[in-house]
Coordinates of C-alpha atoms and ligand atoms in Angstrom, one line a residue:
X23 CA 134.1 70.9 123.8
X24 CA 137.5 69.7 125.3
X25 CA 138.8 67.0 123.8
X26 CA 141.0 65.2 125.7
X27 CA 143.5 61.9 124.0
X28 CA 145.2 59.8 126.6
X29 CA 148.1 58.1 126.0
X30 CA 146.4 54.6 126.5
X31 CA 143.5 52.8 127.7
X32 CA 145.0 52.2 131.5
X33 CA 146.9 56.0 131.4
X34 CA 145.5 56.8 135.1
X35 CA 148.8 59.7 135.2
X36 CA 147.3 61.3 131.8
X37 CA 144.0 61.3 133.4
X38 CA 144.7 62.8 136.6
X39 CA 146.7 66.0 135.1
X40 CA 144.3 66.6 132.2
X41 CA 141.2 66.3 134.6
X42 CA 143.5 68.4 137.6
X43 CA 144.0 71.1 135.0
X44 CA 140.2 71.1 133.7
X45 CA 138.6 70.9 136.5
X46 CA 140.9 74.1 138.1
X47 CA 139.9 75.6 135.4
X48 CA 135.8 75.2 135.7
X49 CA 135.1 73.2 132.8
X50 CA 132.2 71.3 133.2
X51 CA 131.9 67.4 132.6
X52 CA 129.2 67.8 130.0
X53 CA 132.4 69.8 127.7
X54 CA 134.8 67.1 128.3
X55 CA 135.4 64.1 125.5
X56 CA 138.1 61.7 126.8
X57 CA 139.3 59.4 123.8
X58 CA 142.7 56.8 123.8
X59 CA 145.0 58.1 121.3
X60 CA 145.2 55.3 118.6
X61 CA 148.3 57.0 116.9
X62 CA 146.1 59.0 114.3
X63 CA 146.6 62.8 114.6
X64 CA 143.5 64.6 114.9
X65 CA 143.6 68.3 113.5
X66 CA 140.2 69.2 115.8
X67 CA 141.6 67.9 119.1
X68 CA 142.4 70.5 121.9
X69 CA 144.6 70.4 124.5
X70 CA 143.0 70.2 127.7
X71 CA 146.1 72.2 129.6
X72 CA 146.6 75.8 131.0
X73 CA 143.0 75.8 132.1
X74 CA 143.7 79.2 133.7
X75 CA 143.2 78.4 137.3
X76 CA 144.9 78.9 140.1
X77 CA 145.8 76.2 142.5
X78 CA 145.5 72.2 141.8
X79 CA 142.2 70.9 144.0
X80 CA 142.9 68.4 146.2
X81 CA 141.2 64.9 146.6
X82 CA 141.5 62.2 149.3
X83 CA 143.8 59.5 149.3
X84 CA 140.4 57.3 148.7
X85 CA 139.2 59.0 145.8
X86 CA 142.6 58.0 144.0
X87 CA 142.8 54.5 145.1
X88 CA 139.1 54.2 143.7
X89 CA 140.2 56.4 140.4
X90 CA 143.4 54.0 139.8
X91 CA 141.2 51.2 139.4
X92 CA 138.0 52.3 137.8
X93 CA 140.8 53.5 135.1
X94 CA 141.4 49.6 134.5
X95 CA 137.6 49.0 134.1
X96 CA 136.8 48.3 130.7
X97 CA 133.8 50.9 130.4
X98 CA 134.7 53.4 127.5
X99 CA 132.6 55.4 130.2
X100 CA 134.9 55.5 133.3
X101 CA 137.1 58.5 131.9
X102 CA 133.8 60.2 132.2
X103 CA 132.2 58.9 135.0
X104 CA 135.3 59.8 137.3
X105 CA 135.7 63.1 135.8
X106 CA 132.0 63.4 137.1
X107 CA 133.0 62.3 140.6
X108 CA 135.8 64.8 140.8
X109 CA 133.5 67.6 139.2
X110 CA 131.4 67.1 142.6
X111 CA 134.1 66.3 145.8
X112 CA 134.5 70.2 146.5
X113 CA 131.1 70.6 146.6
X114 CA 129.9 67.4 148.0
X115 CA 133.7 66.5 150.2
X116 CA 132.0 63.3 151.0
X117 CA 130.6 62.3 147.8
X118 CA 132.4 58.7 148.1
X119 CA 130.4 57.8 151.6
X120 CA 127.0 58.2 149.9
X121 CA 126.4 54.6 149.1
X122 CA 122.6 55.5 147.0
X123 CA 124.1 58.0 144.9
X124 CA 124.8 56.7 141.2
X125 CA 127.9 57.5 140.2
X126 CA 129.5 56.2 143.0
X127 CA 127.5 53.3 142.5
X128 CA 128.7 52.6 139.5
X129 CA 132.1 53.1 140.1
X130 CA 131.9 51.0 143.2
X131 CA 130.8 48.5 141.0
X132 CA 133.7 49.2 138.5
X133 CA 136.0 48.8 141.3
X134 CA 135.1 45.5 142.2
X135 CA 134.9 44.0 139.0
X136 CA 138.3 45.2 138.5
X137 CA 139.3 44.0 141.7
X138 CA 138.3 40.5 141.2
X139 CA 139.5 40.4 137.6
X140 CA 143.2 41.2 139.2
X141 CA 142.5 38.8 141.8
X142 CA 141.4 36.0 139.1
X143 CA 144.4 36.9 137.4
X144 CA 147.0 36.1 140.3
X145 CA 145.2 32.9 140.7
X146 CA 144.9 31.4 137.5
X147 CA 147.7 32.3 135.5
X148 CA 149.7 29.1 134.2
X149 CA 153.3 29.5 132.5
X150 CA 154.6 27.3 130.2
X151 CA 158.5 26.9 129.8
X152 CA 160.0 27.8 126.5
X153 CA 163.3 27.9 125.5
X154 CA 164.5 31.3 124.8
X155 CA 167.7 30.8 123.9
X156 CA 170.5 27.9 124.5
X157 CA 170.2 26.9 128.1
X158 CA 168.2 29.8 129.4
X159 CA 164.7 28.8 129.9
X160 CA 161.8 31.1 130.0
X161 CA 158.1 30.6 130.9
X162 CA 155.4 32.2 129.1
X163 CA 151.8 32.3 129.8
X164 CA 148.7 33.2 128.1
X165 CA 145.7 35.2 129.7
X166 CA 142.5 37.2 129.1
X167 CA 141.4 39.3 132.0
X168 CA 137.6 40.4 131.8
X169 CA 139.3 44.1 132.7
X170 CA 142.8 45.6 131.8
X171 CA 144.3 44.7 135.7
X172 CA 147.8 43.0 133.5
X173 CA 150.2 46.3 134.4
X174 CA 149.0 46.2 137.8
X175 CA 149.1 42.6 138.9
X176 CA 152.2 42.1 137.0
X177 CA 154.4 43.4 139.7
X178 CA 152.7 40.8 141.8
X179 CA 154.3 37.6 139.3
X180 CA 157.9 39.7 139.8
X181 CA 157.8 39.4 143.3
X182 CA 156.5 35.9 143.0
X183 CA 158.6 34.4 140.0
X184 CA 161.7 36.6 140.9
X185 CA 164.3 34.6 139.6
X186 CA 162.7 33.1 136.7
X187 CA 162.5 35.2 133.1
X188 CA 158.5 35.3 132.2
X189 CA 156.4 37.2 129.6
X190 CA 152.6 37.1 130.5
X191 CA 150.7 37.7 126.9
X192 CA 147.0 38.7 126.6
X193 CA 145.2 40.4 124.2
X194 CA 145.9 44.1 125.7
X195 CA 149.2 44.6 126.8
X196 CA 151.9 41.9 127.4
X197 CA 153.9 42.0 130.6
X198 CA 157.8 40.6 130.1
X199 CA 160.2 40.2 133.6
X200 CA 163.9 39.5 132.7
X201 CA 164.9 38.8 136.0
X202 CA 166.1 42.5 136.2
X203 CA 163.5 44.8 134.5
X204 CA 159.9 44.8 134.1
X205 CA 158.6 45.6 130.5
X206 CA 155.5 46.1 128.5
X207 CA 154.5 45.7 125.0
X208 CA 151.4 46.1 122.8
X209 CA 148.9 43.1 123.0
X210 CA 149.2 39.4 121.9
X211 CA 147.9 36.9 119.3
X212 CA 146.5 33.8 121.0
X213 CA 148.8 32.0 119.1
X214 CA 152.0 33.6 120.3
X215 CA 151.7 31.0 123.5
X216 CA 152.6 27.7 123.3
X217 CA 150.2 24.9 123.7
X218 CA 152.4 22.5 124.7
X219 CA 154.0 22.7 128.9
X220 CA 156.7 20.6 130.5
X221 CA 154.7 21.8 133.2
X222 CA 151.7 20.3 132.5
X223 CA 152.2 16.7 133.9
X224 CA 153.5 18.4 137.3
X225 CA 150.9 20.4 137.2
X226 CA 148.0 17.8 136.5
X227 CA 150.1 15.4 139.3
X228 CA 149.4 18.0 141.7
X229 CA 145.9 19.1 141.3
X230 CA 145.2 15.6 141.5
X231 CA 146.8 15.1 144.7
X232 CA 145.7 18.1 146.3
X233 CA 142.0 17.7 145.0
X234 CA 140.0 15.8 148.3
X235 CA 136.1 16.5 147.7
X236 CA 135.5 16.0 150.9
X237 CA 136.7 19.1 151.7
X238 CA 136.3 21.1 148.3
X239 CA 132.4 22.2 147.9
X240 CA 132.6 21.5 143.6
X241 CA 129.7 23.9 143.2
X242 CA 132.4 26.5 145.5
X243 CA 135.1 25.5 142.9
X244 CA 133.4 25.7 139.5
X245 CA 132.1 29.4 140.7
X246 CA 135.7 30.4 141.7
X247 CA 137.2 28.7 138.8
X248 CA 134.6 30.1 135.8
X249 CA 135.4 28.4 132.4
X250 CA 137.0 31.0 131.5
X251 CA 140.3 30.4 133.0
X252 CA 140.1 26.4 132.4
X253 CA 141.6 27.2 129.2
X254 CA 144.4 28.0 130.7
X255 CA 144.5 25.5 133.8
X256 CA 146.4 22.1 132.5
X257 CA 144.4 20.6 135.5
X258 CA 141.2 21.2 134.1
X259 CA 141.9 18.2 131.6
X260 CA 141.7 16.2 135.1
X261 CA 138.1 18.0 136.4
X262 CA 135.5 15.6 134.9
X263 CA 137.5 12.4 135.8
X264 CA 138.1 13.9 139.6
X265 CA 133.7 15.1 139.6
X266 CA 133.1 11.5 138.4
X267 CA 135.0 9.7 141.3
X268 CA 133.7 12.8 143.7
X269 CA 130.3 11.8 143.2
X270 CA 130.6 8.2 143.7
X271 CA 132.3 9.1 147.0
X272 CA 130.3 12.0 147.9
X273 CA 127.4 9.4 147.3
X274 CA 128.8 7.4 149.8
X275 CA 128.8 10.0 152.5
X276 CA 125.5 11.5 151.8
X277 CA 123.9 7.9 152.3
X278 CA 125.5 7.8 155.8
X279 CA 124.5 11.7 156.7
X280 CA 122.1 12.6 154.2
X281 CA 122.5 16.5 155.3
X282 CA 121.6 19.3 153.4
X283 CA 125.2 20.8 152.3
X284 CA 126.1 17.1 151.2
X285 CA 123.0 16.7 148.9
X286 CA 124.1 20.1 147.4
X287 CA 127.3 18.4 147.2
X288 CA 126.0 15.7 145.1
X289 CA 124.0 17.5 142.9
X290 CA 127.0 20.0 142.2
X291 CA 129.1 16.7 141.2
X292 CA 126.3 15.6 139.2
X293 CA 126.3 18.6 137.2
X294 CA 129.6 18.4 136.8
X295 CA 130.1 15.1 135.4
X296 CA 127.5 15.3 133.1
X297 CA 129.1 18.1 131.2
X298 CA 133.0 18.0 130.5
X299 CA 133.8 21.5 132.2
X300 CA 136.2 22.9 129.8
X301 CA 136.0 25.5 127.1
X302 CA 133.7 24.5 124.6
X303 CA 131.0 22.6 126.9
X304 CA 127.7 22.5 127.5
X305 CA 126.5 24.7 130.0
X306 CA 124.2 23.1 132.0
X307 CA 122.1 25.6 134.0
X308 CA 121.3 29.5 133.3
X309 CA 123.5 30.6 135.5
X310 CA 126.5 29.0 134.1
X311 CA 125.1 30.4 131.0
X312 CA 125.0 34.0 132.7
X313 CA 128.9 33.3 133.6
X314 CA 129.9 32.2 130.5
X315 CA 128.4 34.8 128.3
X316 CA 129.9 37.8 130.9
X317 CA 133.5 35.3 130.3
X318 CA 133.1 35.2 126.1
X319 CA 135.5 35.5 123.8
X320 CA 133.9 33.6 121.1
X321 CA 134.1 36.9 118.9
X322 CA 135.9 40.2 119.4
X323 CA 132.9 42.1 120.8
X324 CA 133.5 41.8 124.6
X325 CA 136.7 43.9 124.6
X326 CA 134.6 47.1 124.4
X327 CA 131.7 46.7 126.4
X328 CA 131.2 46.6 130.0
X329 CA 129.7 42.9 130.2
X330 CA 128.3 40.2 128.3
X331 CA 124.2 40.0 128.6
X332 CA 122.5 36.8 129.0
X333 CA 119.0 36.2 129.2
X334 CA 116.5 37.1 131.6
X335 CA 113.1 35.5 132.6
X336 CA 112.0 31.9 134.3
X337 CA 113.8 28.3 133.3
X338 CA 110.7 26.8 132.4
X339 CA 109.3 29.7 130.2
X340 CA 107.1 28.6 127.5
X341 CA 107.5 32.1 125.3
X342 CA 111.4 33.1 124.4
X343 CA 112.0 36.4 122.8
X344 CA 115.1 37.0 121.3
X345 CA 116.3 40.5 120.1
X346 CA 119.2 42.0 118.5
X347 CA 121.8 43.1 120.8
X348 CA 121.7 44.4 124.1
X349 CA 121.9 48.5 123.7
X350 CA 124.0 51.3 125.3
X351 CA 121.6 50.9 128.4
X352 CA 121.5 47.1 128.5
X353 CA 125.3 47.0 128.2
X354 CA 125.4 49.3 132.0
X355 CA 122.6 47.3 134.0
X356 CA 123.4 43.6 132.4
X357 CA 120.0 43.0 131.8
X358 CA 118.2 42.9 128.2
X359 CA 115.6 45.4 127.1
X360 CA 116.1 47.9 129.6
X361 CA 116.4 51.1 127.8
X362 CA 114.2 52.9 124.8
X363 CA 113.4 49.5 123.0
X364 CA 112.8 47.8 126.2
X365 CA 109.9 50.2 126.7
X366 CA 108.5 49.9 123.5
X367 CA 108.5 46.6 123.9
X368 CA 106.3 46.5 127.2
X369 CA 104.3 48.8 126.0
X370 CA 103.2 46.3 123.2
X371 CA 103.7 43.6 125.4
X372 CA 100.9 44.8 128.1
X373 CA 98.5 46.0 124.8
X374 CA 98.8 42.2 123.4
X375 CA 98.3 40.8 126.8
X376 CA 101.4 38.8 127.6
X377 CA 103.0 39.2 130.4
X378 CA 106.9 39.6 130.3
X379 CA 107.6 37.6 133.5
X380 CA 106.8 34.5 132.1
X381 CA 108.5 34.9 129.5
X382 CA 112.4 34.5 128.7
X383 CA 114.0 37.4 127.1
X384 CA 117.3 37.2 125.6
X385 CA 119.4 37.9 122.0
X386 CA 120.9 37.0 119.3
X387 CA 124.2 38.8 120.3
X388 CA 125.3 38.9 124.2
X389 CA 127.8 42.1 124.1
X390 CA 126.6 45.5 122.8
X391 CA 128.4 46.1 119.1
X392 CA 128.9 50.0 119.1
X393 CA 131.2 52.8 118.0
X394 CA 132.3 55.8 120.2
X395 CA 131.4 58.9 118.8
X396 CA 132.3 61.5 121.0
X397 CA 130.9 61.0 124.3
X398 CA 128.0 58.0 122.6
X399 CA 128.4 55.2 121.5
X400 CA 126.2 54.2 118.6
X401 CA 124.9 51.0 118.3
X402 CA 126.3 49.0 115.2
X403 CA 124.3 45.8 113.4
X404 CA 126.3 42.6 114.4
X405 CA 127.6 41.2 111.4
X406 CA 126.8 37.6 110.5
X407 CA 130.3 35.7 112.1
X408 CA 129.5 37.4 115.3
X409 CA 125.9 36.6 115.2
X410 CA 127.5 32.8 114.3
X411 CA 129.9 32.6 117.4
X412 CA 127.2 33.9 119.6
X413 CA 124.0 31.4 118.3
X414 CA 126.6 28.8 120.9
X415 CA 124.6 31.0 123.6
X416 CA 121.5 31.2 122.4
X417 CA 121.2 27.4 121.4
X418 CA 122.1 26.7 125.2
X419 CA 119.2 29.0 126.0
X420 CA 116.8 27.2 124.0
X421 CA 118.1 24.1 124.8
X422 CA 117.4 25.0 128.8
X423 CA 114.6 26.8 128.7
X424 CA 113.0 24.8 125.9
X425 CA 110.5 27.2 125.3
X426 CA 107.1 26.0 123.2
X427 CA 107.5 29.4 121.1
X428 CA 110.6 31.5 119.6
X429 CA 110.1 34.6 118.4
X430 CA 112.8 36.8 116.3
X431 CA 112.2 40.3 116.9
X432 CA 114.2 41.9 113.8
X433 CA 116.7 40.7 111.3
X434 CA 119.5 40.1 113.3
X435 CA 117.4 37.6 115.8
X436 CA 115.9 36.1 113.0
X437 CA 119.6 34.9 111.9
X438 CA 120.5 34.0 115.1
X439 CA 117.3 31.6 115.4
X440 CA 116.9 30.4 112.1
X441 CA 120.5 30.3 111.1
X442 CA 119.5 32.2 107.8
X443 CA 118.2 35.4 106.4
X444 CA 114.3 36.2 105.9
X445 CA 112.4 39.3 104.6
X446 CA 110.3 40.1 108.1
X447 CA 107.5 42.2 105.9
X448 CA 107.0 38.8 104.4
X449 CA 107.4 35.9 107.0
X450 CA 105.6 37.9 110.1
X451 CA 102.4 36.4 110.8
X452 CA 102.9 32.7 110.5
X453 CA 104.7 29.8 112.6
X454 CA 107.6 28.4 111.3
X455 CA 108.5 24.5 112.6
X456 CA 112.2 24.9 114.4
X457 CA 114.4 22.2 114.7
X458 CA 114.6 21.5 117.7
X459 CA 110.2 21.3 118.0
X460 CA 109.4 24.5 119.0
X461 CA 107.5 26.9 116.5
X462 CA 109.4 30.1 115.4
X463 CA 107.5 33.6 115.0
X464 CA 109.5 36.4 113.2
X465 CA 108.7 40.2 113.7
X466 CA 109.7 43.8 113.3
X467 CA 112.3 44.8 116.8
X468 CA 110.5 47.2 118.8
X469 CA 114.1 50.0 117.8
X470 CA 112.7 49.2 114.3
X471 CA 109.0 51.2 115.6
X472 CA 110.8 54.0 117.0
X473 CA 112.7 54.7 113.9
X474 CA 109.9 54.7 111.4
X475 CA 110.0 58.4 110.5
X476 CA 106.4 58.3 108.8
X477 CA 103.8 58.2 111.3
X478 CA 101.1 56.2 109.3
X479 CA 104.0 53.9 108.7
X480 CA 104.8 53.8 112.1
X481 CA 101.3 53.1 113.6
X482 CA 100.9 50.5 111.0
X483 CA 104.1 48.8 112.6
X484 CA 103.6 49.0 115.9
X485 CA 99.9 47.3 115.2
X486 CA 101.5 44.4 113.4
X487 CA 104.0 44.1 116.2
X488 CA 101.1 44.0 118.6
X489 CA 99.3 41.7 116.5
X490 CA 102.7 39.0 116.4
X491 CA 102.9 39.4 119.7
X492 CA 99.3 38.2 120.3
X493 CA 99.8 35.0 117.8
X494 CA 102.7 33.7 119.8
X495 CA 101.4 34.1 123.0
X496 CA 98.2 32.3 121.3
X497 CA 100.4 29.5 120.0
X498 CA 101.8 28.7 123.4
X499 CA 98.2 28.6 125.3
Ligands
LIG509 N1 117.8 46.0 121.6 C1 117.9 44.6 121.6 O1 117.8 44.0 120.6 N2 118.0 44.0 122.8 C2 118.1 44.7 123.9 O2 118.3 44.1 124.9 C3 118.0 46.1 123.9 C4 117.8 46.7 122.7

């Protein structure tokens, strides 16, 4: 096994030369661990240089455009995965032009995502001034990109903001232009940028002058403006007074051409003035809720996987399910119980009788918790002040769906719905009265069934499961 430690999490050179000199060298993808050097000396590391072979292969132009920017996904998989895709271009030289095959899906999909979080990032950056020393003024602006796009986009603000001496913190890396020389250093501390802006009131002045709804679809403009970045947009403080007026005089024009795009209009502003859209709000449908869990930073637990996971199944379910965590395999496809639980979990499902489509599937905690080892990543249990930042989600999901019947499937869901600890032996096979009128069922998570080494044990588990699934689904007839 090669191990290979790269110098940090965006080090596309380190990357190319290691997987240059491995792959001249014949050494397969399955022998390959690529890890991010955290500073710790590690005695079992080996170099992944002088492979032995002769000649450096050569890849398109494409392949390395695509490469450079997977590299800024935030996958812990995309050393891998493109390692993968280089393995294959001599044998396969147009590997990149088969749109079905699944790596390149993948890193297709990397690729845009990293795309749009540098394009995000040029849009909605806001500095503040500060004063950095006596009469030099600086600006500094805070920002947390859903991928690691800040070295690359930051030559973007130096060409922009030329003149003007800027530091853009976020939690990864922080970017810092003197005018002269573009520098980086480690991440930030929210707190490091200032709250307060002389250049909010210009700001606010003109949003509000350049805001015409007439023009602006607000539905177009809350989906290209997610709530993620109204944080940092002083003109957000302005968005529900401007939806409130909007709708008044959208009203207007709808009552004189009552056309289809206008009533969509109307029901955008709606929305939008029922819940203040800043950081913090309501969300009002699931698909903001979708949105806002992929854009969460409630908790630390987005920075290492490759999306948050909301819920999946119909608005007006009656049955809601809530699990743990979504798993290694959940955290790829950004759906809940897709992988080995998932089919434990239909299996039982189809055996009790109630069918998963009309039910709402979610849980307790919307990014995988995990830790790398070696090429894995092991799940790890959510602690309880991550499974407290994340009940936000899941209390928007039962406030939506407003499902007749809850049910916890293991400890973790059975915090995140009850807001407290109980023994599942004990409480499985009753309904518990929720607070907000539903009935709560607790039992054991379908991982739990798989890991019962004992088989007596585990048949005995998997009948109770199937029995609690039964109950609910009795409960909500
Ligand atoms: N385990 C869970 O709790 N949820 C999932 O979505 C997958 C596995």
């Amino acid at each position: 096994m090669r191990v290979v430690r790269l110098a940090s999490e965006t080090d596309f050179e380190g990357w190319r030369e290691a997987a240059r000199a491995l792959r001249t060298g014949g050494v397969s993808p399955a022998d390959v661990v690529w890890t991010v050097d955290d500073g710790a000396a590690d005695l079992f590391a080996e170099p992944a240089q002088d492979e032995g072979g002769a000649g450096a292969i050569r890849v398109s132009r494409s392949f390395v455009d695509l490469a450079q920017r997977v590299v800024l996904h935030r996958s812990p998989a995309r050393f891998d995965l493109l390692y993968r895709l280089l393995w294959r271009l001599p044998e396969t030289p147009h590997l990149l032009a088969q749109p079905a095959d699944e790596d390149v899906v993948r890193a297709r999909d990397m690729e845009r995502q990293v795309d749009r979080a540098a394009h995000k990032m040029k849009a909605f950056v806001r500095f503040r001034s500060v004063a950095a020393a006596a009469d030099e003024e600086a600006y500094v602006a805070w920002f947390e990109p859903a991928h690691r796009v800040t070295e690359a986009t930051a030559p973007f603000f130096v060409r922009r903001f030329a003149n003007m001496r800027f530091s853009i913190l976020t939690p990864d890396v922080c970017a810092h232009w003197d005018t002269e020389t573009l520098r980086f250093t480690p991440g930030a501390d929210p707190a490091d940028a200032p709250a307060e802006d002389a250049l909010e009131a210009f700001w606010r002045t003109y949003y509000a002058a350049t805001f015409n709804p007439a023009r602006v679809r607000l539905s177009a403009m809350r989906k290209e403006m997610p709530k993620r970045y109204w944080r940092n947009l002083p003109e957000a403080a302005l968005i529900p007074e401007l939806t409130r007026s909007a709708q008044a005089r959208t009203e207007t024009m709808v009552a004189q051409s009552p056309s289809e795009p206008a009533r969509r209009i109307v029901r955008a502003a709606r929305r939008a003035s029922r819940d203040a859209p800043y950081e913090g709000s309501a969300p009002a449908t699931l698909a903001e809720i979708a949105a806002g869990v992929d854009a969460c930073r409630r908790c630390h637990l987005w920075k290492d996987a490759t999306q948050g996971v909301a819920g999946e199944g119909p608005e007006t379910a009656r049955l809601m399910f809530v699990g743990e965590q979504p798993g290694d395999q959940e955290d790829l496809a950004g759906k809940p119980f897709v992988g080995p639980a998932g089919q434990m979990f239909d299996r039982a499902l189809n055996e009790a009788g109630v069918p998963r489509r009309e039910a709402y599937v979610t849980n307790a905690v919307k990014h995988f918790k995990h830790e790398l080892r070696g090429k894995r990543r092991l799940h790890k249990t959510p602690d309880a002040p991550e499974i407290e930042a994340c009940r936000w989600w899941l209390e928007a999901e039962r406030r939506i769906v407003r499902p007749r019947v809850v049910v916890a499937l293991g400890a973790t869901a059975v915090r995140g719905v009850m807001g407290k600890s109980l023994p599942i032996g004990k409480s499985r096979g009753q309904a518990f009265q929720l607070e907000d009128q539903a009935q709560g069922v607790v039992t054991w998570h379908p991982s739990y069934l798989l890991r019962v080494p004992d088989a007596e044990a585990k048949a005995r588990a998997y009948a109770e499961f199937v029995q609690d699934l039964r109950f609910a689904w009795s409960l909500v007839a």
